[in-house]
Structure formats: structure tokens, C-alpha cells
Amino acid sequence: MQQLKVVIADDHPIVLVGVREMVMRDQRFAVVAEAVSPSQLVEQLQTHRPDVLITDYNMPGDAVYGDGLKLIQYVLRHFPDTQVLVLTMVSNSLILSRLDELGVAGVIQKNHLHEEIQKALSALSDRRSYRSPQAPASSVVGSTQQVDERFASLSPKELEVLRLFVTGLSVSDIARHLSRSIKTVSAQKVAAMRKLEVDSDQALLTYCIRAEQFE
């Protein structure tokens, strides 16, 4: 039986070694390359065209590929024959739902990696998606009305900051663009996050995407 080629990507060496050892125990798979950054990951995908990619969700981003949703979208678009298994510490159901919508083969919470990796590999070897039993049952976006109410609570200046944030600008970039201090822009962004009930930049971005804001 021909082994399935696997590329592993994670910026934490200990995780990288651990995942490699677990994959190598399964005779159906062969680890052909590893990566510690988005650019290195894309380079290895271009070189090896693997059957499976096991990648961390959050790696230090770069100007070309970014990380998180941006990186996953790029990989799925440019390497459609590669099954993507995402490893993450993110539990925000908006992001997990979005990953599912994008078409990843599966998502594993890192704190359940040892219990789930073999089940996931078995599914991927059969070209099936893997659905973790640890996945949240529902999204924090309860209804369209709830989304509208949350965005209606934002001030015009907070909306302005979010509109630029969604385009990919950093807080310092937004401050320069709006001629405000970095401290002011940061405070407005934090206030918007509190009103929308999200706790990270990726969750904020995903919430805006799912809520179809600023398109």
C-alpha cells in the first residue's frame, strides 16, 4: 500500500516533534516535510504536494501569507488535493465553524491531540472528514437579530476602527490613517470587542466575516 505523504507545520518545536512521532507510528502515512512558519509551509506544499497537511492554526504570520484563517484559505485554494487537519488552542465557535465552512478535513484541539490524532488519521486515510467530539455544539452568533443588535451598539468611531481592522491594518496603521493616537485606537478596538463579546483578533475578524460586515 502506498503511503500518504504528510507535511506538518507548527512553530513550537515540541509540538512538531510530538505530532511527527504520532504520525510515524501509523504505517499508512509518511512525513515528508516540516515547517515552522507560513512561508516555509507554502514552500513545502509546493515542493511535495502532500496528501495531508497537519498545521497549527496560529503561527507567526508574515506579509505574504499571514496566519489563521487567511493562511488556511490560501492553502485550501491553492492546494485543493491536500487534506488539511488543523491543530488549535482556539475554542471560539465562530472560528471553528468558519474553518468547517472553508472545507478543512478536520480540527483538533491541541489539549486533545493524543486522544484524537489516530481517529483523525484513520478518517483522512479514507478521504473522510474528521469531526471532533470536543467541538462546540453551537455558535456564539445566536441569531441575525442578535448580530444586528451588537453592531448597533458600536459607536461611529468604533465602527470606523473595525472597518480598517478588517482590511488587515494594524492598530498603529489605523492610528496613522485616522490621525488618532495608538492608545485611542486600541481603546476603541477593545471597546468594540467587548460589545461584540469576542476575546481575540481572530475571533473579531471572524465575527465580522460571519456577520457580513464591511463587505
PDB file of C-alpha atoms in Angstrom:
ATOM      1  CA  MET A   1       0.000   0.000   0.000  1.00  0.00           C
ATOM      2  CA  GLN A   2       1.353   3.396  -0.988  1.00  0.00           C
ATOM      3  CA  GLN A   3       1.857   5.678   1.983  1.00  0.00           C
ATOM      4  CA  LEU A   4       0.125   9.055   2.119  1.00  0.00           C
ATOM      5  CA  LYS A   5       2.563  11.971   2.172  1.00  0.00           C
ATOM      6  CA  VAL A   6       2.236  14.313   5.172  1.00  0.00           C
ATOM      7  CA  VAL A   7       3.569  17.796   5.833  1.00  0.00           C
ATOM      8  CA  ILE A   8       3.482  19.065   9.436  1.00  0.00           C
ATOM      9  CA  ALA A   9       3.590  22.760  10.370  1.00  0.00           C
ATOM     10  CA  ASP A  10       3.889  24.260  13.853  1.00  0.00           C
ATOM     11  CA  ASP A  11       6.104  26.996  15.253  1.00  0.00           C
ATOM     12  CA  HIS A  12       6.568  25.114  18.548  1.00  0.00           C
ATOM     13  CA  PRO A  13       9.379  22.524  18.211  1.00  0.00           C
ATOM     14  CA  ILE A  14       7.988  20.303  20.968  1.00  0.00           C
ATOM     15  CA  VAL A  15       4.589  20.086  19.271  1.00  0.00           C
ATOM     16  CA  LEU A  16       6.255  19.459  15.923  1.00  0.00           C
ATOM     17  CA  VAL A  17       8.250  16.541  17.316  1.00  0.00           C
ATOM     18  CA  GLY A  18       5.230  15.122  19.130  1.00  0.00           C
ATOM     19  CA  VAL A  19       2.974  15.203  16.084  1.00  0.00           C
ATOM     20  CA  ARG A  20       5.710  13.722  13.885  1.00  0.00           C
ATOM     21  CA  GLU A  21       6.187  10.780  16.257  1.00  0.00           C
ATOM     22  CA  MET A  22       2.451  10.090  16.435  1.00  0.00           C
ATOM     23  CA  VAL A  23       2.072  10.196  12.645  1.00  0.00           C
ATOM     24  CA  MET A  24       5.130   7.991  12.057  1.00  0.00           C
ATOM     25  CA  ARG A  25       3.593   5.261  14.211  1.00  0.00           C
ATOM     26  CA  ASP A  26       0.902   4.866  11.563  1.00  0.00           C
ATOM     27  CA  GLN A  27       2.257   2.881   8.621  1.00  0.00           C
ATOM     28  CA  ARG A  28      -0.306   4.439   6.274  1.00  0.00           C
ATOM     29  CA  PHE A  29       1.492   7.805   6.423  1.00  0.00           C
ATOM     30  CA  ALA A  30       4.973   9.153   5.691  1.00  0.00           C
ATOM     31  CA  VAL A  31       6.129  12.545   6.971  1.00  0.00           C
ATOM     32  CA  VAL A  32       7.905  14.182   4.025  1.00  0.00           C
ATOM     33  CA  ALA A  33       8.496  17.701   5.376  1.00  0.00           C
ATOM     34  CA  GLU A  34       8.043  20.051   8.325  1.00  0.00           C
ATOM     35  CA  ALA A  35       7.596  23.815   8.568  1.00  0.00           C
ATOM     36  CA  VAL A  36       7.744  26.414  11.341  1.00  0.00           C
ATOM     37  CA  SER A  37       6.291  29.435   9.507  1.00  0.00           C
ATOM     38  CA  PRO A  38       3.599  30.189   6.904  1.00  0.00           C
ATOM     39  CA  SER A  39       6.142  30.922   4.152  1.00  0.00           C
ATOM     40  CA  GLN A  40       8.052  27.737   4.860  1.00  0.00           C
ATOM     41  CA  LEU A  41       4.785  25.811   4.909  1.00  0.00           C
ATOM     42  CA  VAL A  42       3.732  27.045   1.473  1.00  0.00           C
ATOM     43  CA  GLU A  43       7.203  26.281   0.126  1.00  0.00           C
ATOM     44  CA  GLN A  44       6.971  22.686   1.378  1.00  0.00           C
ATOM     45  CA  LEU A  45       3.480  22.287  -0.074  1.00  0.00           C
ATOM     46  CA  GLN A  46       4.713  23.479  -3.452  1.00  0.00           C
ATOM     47  CA  THR A  47       7.652  21.085  -3.320  1.00  0.00           C
ATOM     48  CA  HIS A  48       5.938  17.932  -2.040  1.00  0.00           C
ATOM     49  CA  ARG A  49       2.242  18.301  -2.952  1.00  0.00           C
ATOM     50  CA  PRO A  50       1.308  16.146   0.062  1.00  0.00           C
ATOM     51  CA  ASP A  51      -1.874  14.178   0.587  1.00  0.00           C
ATOM     52  CA  VAL A  52      -2.264  15.568   4.111  1.00  0.00           C
ATOM     53  CA  LEU A  53      -1.255  18.776   5.869  1.00  0.00           C
ATOM     54  CA  ILE A  54      -1.345  18.891   9.674  1.00  0.00           C
ATOM     55  CA  THR A  55      -0.937  22.529  10.649  1.00  0.00           C
ATOM     56  CA  ASP A  56      -1.126  24.792  13.653  1.00  0.00           C
ATOM     57  CA  TYR A  57      -3.840  27.456  13.324  1.00  0.00           C
ATOM     58  CA  ASN A  58      -1.746  30.244  14.880  1.00  0.00           C
ATOM     59  CA  MET A  59       1.821  30.635  13.665  1.00  0.00           C
ATOM     60  CA  PRO A  60       3.794  33.874  13.425  1.00  0.00           C
ATOM     61  CA  GLY A  61       2.255  35.460  10.335  1.00  0.00           C
ATOM     62  CA  ASP A  62       4.067  37.177   7.517  1.00  0.00           C
ATOM     63  CA  ALA A  63       3.208  39.855   4.991  1.00  0.00           C
ATOM     64  CA  VAL A  64       2.592  37.324   2.224  1.00  0.00           C
ATOM     65  CA  TYR A  65       0.510  34.529   3.750  1.00  0.00           C
ATOM     66  CA  GLY A  66      -0.497  35.722   7.231  1.00  0.00           C
ATOM     67  CA  ASP A  67      -1.784  33.052   9.584  1.00  0.00           C
ATOM     68  CA  GLY A  68      -5.083  31.791  10.937  1.00  0.00           C
ATOM     69  CA  LEU A  69      -7.997  31.996   8.525  1.00  0.00           C
ATOM     70  CA  LYS A  70      -6.013  33.868   5.895  1.00  0.00           C
ATOM     71  CA  LEU A  71      -3.371  31.137   5.712  1.00  0.00           C
ATOM     72  CA  ILE A  72      -5.895  28.282   5.775  1.00  0.00           C
ATOM     73  CA  GLN A  73      -7.911  29.896   2.976  1.00  0.00           C
ATOM     74  CA  TYR A  74      -4.774  30.288   0.872  1.00  0.00           C
ATOM     75  CA  VAL A  75      -3.772  26.650   1.355  1.00  0.00           C
ATOM     76  CA  LEU A  76      -7.239  25.304   0.550  1.00  0.00           C
ATOM     77  CA  ARG A  77      -7.477  27.462  -2.563  1.00  0.00           C
ATOM     78  CA  HIS A  78      -4.039  26.680  -3.975  1.00  0.00           C
ATOM     79  CA  PHE A  79      -3.656  23.047  -2.850  1.00  0.00           C
ATOM     80  CA  PRO A  80      -7.162  21.585  -3.254  1.00  0.00           C
ATOM     81  CA  ASP A  81      -5.939  17.971  -3.341  1.00  0.00           C
ATOM     82  CA  THR A  82      -4.326  18.245   0.099  1.00  0.00           C
ATOM     83  CA  GLN A  83      -6.489  17.341   3.099  1.00  0.00           C
ATOM     84  CA  VAL A  84      -5.959  19.923   5.845  1.00  0.00           C
ATOM     85  CA  LEU A  85      -6.103  18.926   9.509  1.00  0.00           C
ATOM     86  CA  VAL A  86      -5.917  21.979  11.797  1.00  0.00           C
ATOM     87  CA  LEU A  87      -4.442  21.906  15.303  1.00  0.00           C
ATOM     88  CA  THR A  88      -5.509  24.745  17.565  1.00  0.00           C
ATOM     89  CA  MET A  89      -5.989  26.078  21.061  1.00  0.00           C
ATOM     90  CA  VAL A  90      -8.813  28.295  19.759  1.00  0.00           C
ATOM     91  CA  SER A  91     -12.224  27.347  21.145  1.00  0.00           C
ATOM     92  CA  ASN A  92     -14.221  30.231  19.670  1.00  0.00           C
ATOM     93  CA  SER A  93     -17.093  28.557  17.844  1.00  0.00           C
ATOM     94  CA  LEU A  94     -17.203  31.271  15.167  1.00  0.00           C
ATOM     95  CA  ILE A  95     -13.697  30.407  14.030  1.00  0.00           C
ATOM     96  CA  LEU A  96     -14.299  26.658  14.252  1.00  0.00           C
ATOM     97  CA  SER A  97     -17.497  26.997  12.235  1.00  0.00           C
ATOM     98  CA  ARG A  98     -15.701  29.098   9.641  1.00  0.00           C
ATOM     99  CA  LEU A  99     -12.940  26.502   9.292  1.00  0.00           C
ATOM    100  CA  ASP A 100     -15.599  23.874   8.692  1.00  0.00           C
ATOM    101  CA  GLU A 101     -17.263  26.062   6.058  1.00  0.00           C
ATOM    102  CA  LEU A 102     -13.937  26.613   4.298  1.00  0.00           C
ATOM    103  CA  GLY A 103     -13.575  22.865   3.871  1.00  0.00           C
ATOM    104  CA  VAL A 104     -10.824  21.701   6.224  1.00  0.00           C
ATOM    105  CA  ALA A 105     -10.705  17.942   6.707  1.00  0.00           C
ATOM    106  CA  GLY A 106     -10.819  18.308  10.465  1.00  0.00           C
ATOM    107  CA  VAL A 107      -9.935  20.347  13.553  1.00  0.00           C
ATOM    108  CA  ILE A 108      -8.309  19.001  16.715  1.00  0.00           C
ATOM    109  CA  GLN A 109      -7.924  20.925  19.952  1.00  0.00           C
ATOM    110  CA  LYS A 110      -4.284  20.630  20.999  1.00  0.00           C
ATOM    111  CA  ASN A 111      -5.220  19.574  24.521  1.00  0.00           C
ATOM    112  CA  HIS A 112      -6.999  16.534  22.987  1.00  0.00           C
ATOM    113  CA  LEU A 113      -4.318  15.761  20.415  1.00  0.00           C
ATOM    114  CA  HIS A 114      -3.215  12.424  21.884  1.00  0.00           C
ATOM    115  CA  GLU A 115      -6.784  11.106  22.147  1.00  0.00           C
ATOM    116  CA  GLU A 116      -7.870  12.209  18.691  1.00  0.00           C
ATOM    117  CA  ILE A 117      -4.940  12.126  16.278  1.00  0.00           C
ATOM    118  CA  GLN A 118      -5.257   8.424  15.379  1.00  0.00           C
ATOM    119  CA  LYS A 119      -9.001   8.718  14.797  1.00  0.00           C
ATOM    120  CA  ALA A 120      -8.376  11.717  12.573  1.00  0.00           C
ATOM    121  CA  LEU A 121      -5.650   9.927  10.611  1.00  0.00           C
ATOM    122  CA  SER A 122      -7.932   6.948  10.047  1.00  0.00           C
ATOM    123  CA  ALA A 123     -10.623   9.234   8.643  1.00  0.00           C
ATOM    124  CA  LEU A 124      -8.147  11.054   6.405  1.00  0.00           C
ATOM    125  CA  SER A 125      -6.698   7.794   5.082  1.00  0.00           C
ATOM    126  CA  ASP A 126     -10.194   7.033   3.769  1.00  0.00           C
ATOM    127  CA  ARG A 127     -10.596  10.591   2.399  1.00  0.00           C
ATOM    128  CA  ARG A 128     -13.235  11.295   5.035  1.00  0.00           C
ATOM    129  CA  SER A 129     -13.595  14.418   7.177  1.00  0.00           C
ATOM    130  CA  TYR A 130     -12.925  14.139  10.896  1.00  0.00           C
ATOM    131  CA  ARG A 131     -15.372  15.723  13.325  1.00  0.00           C
ATOM    132  CA  SER A 132     -14.042  16.128  16.830  1.00  0.00           C
ATOM    133  CA  PRO A 133     -16.399  15.227  19.703  1.00  0.00           C
ATOM    134  CA  GLN A 134     -14.836  18.188  21.534  1.00  0.00           C
ATOM    135  CA  ALA A 135     -16.184  20.734  19.031  1.00  0.00           C
ATOM    136  CA  PRO A 136     -18.623  23.341  20.420  1.00  0.00           C
ATOM    137  CA  ALA A 137     -22.245  22.485  19.798  1.00  0.00           C
ATOM    138  CA  SER A 138     -23.334  25.925  18.741  1.00  0.00           C
ATOM    139  CA  SER A 139     -22.076  29.287  17.525  1.00  0.00           C
ATOM    140  CA  VAL A 140     -21.963  32.411  19.675  1.00  0.00           C
ATOM    141  CA  VAL A 141     -23.870  34.165  16.912  1.00  0.00           C
ATOM    142  CA  GLY A 142     -27.277  33.192  18.141  1.00  0.00           C
ATOM    143  CA  SER A 143     -29.365  34.977  15.526  1.00  0.00           C
ATOM    144  CA  THR A 144     -29.258  37.663  12.879  1.00  0.00           C
ATOM    145  CA  GLN A 145     -31.151  39.947  15.242  1.00  0.00           C
ATOM    146  CA  GLN A 146     -28.535  39.420  17.947  1.00  0.00           C
ATOM    147  CA  VAL A 147     -25.732  40.240  15.497  1.00  0.00           C
ATOM    148  CA  ASP A 148     -27.511  43.402  14.349  1.00  0.00           C
ATOM    149  CA  GLU A 149     -28.107  44.493  17.935  1.00  0.00           C
ATOM    150  CA  ARG A 150     -24.449  44.047  18.839  1.00  0.00           C
ATOM    151  CA  PHE A 151     -23.219  46.044  15.852  1.00  0.00           C
ATOM    152  CA  ALA A 152     -25.848  48.732  16.507  1.00  0.00           C
ATOM    153  CA  SER A 153     -24.270  49.251  19.935  1.00  0.00           C
ATOM    154  CA  LEU A 154     -20.941  50.311  18.393  1.00  0.00           C
ATOM    155  CA  SER A 155     -20.095  53.991  18.136  1.00  0.00           C
ATOM    156  CA  PRO A 156     -19.260  55.521  14.721  1.00  0.00           C
ATOM    157  CA  LYS A 157     -15.587  55.746  15.710  1.00  0.00           C
ATOM    158  CA  GLU A 158     -15.519  52.103  16.827  1.00  0.00           C
ATOM    159  CA  LEU A 159     -17.097  51.052  13.526  1.00  0.00           C
ATOM    160  CA  GLU A 160     -14.503  53.117  11.694  1.00  0.00           C
ATOM    161  CA  VAL A 161     -11.701  51.315  13.519  1.00  0.00           C
ATOM    162  CA  LEU A 162     -13.231  47.904  12.799  1.00  0.00           C
ATOM    163  CA  ARG A 163     -13.732  48.724   9.126  1.00  0.00           C
ATOM    164  CA  LEU A 164      -9.997  49.364   8.783  1.00  0.00           C
ATOM    165  CA  PHE A 165      -9.054  46.419  11.012  1.00  0.00           C
ATOM    166  CA  VAL A 166     -10.961  44.022   8.760  1.00  0.00           C
ATOM    167  CA  THR A 167      -8.897  45.228   5.779  1.00  0.00           C
ATOM    168  CA  GLY A 168      -5.796  43.924   7.550  1.00  0.00           C
ATOM    169  CA  LEU A 169      -4.398  47.115   9.083  1.00  0.00           C
ATOM    170  CA  SER A 170      -2.684  47.004  12.469  1.00  0.00           C
ATOM    171  CA  VAL A 171      -3.622  49.306  15.341  1.00  0.00           C
ATOM    172  CA  SER A 172      -0.658  51.553  14.566  1.00  0.00           C
ATOM    173  CA  ASP A 173      -1.606  51.647  10.863  1.00  0.00           C
ATOM    174  CA  ILE A 174      -5.183  52.575  11.768  1.00  0.00           C
ATOM    175  CA  ALA A 175      -3.949  55.295  14.128  1.00  0.00           C
ATOM    176  CA  ARG A 176      -1.879  56.856  11.349  1.00  0.00           C
ATOM    177  CA  HIS A 177      -4.745  56.561   8.862  1.00  0.00           C
ATOM    178  CA  LEU A 178      -7.250  58.223  11.202  1.00  0.00           C
ATOM    179  CA  SER A 179      -4.780  60.690  12.758  1.00  0.00           C
ATOM    180  CA  ARG A 180      -5.505  59.338  16.237  1.00  0.00           C
ATOM    181  CA  SER A 181      -3.155  58.115  18.916  1.00  0.00           C
ATOM    182  CA  ILE A 182      -2.376  54.413  19.103  1.00  0.00           C
ATOM    183  CA  LYS A 183      -3.753  54.408  22.661  1.00  0.00           C
ATOM    184  CA  THR A 184      -7.091  55.850  21.489  1.00  0.00           C
ATOM    185  CA  VAL A 185      -7.450  53.402  18.606  1.00  0.00           C
ATOM    186  CA  SER A 186      -6.524  50.485  20.838  1.00  0.00           C
ATOM    187  CA  ALA A 187      -9.137  51.549  23.404  1.00  0.00           C
ATOM    188  CA  GLN A 188     -11.810  51.863  20.697  1.00  0.00           C
ATOM    189  CA  LYS A 189     -10.959  48.419  19.335  1.00  0.00           C
ATOM    190  CA  VAL A 190     -11.102  46.872  22.810  1.00  0.00           C
ATOM    191  CA  ALA A 191     -14.456  48.559  23.450  1.00  0.00           C
ATOM    192  CA  ALA A 192     -15.828  47.164  20.183  1.00  0.00           C
ATOM    193  CA  MET A 193     -14.605  43.675  21.072  1.00  0.00           C
ATOM    194  CA  ARG A 194     -16.280  43.899  24.467  1.00  0.00           C
ATOM    195  CA  LYS A 195     -19.603  44.943  22.910  1.00  0.00           C
ATOM    196  CA  LEU A 196     -19.403  42.158  20.306  1.00  0.00           C
ATOM    197  CA  GLU A 197     -18.378  39.673  23.020  1.00  0.00           C
ATOM    198  CA  VAL A 198     -15.215  38.422  21.332  1.00  0.00           C
ATOM    199  CA  ASP A 199     -11.859  37.944  23.034  1.00  0.00           C
ATOM    200  CA  SER A 200      -9.208  37.857  20.299  1.00  0.00           C
ATOM    201  CA  ASP A 201      -8.288  39.479  16.988  1.00  0.00           C
ATOM    202  CA  GLN A 202      -9.071  36.301  15.069  1.00  0.00           C
ATOM    203  CA  ALA A 203     -12.459  35.997  16.760  1.00  0.00           C
ATOM    204  CA  LEU A 204     -13.201  39.640  15.964  1.00  0.00           C
ATOM    205  CA  LEU A 205     -12.250  39.194  12.322  1.00  0.00           C
ATOM    206  CA  THR A 206     -14.272  36.016  12.021  1.00  0.00           C
ATOM    207  CA  TYR A 207     -17.292  37.607  13.697  1.00  0.00           C
ATOM    208  CA  CYS A 208     -17.231  40.415  11.146  1.00  0.00           C
ATOM    209  CA  ILE A 209     -16.901  37.904   8.308  1.00  0.00           C
ATOM    210  CA  ARG A 210     -19.782  35.774   9.566  1.00  0.00           C
ATOM    211  CA  ALA A 211     -21.900  38.841  10.242  1.00  0.00           C
ATOM    212  CA  GLU A 212     -21.143  40.055   6.682  1.00  0.00           C
ATOM    213  CA  GLN A 213     -19.968  43.417   7.934  1.00  0.00           C
ATOM    214  CA  PHE A 214     -17.791  45.795   5.906  1.00  0.00           C
ATOM    215  CA  GLU A 215     -18.001  43.777   2.667  1.00  0.00           C
TER     216      GLU A 215
END
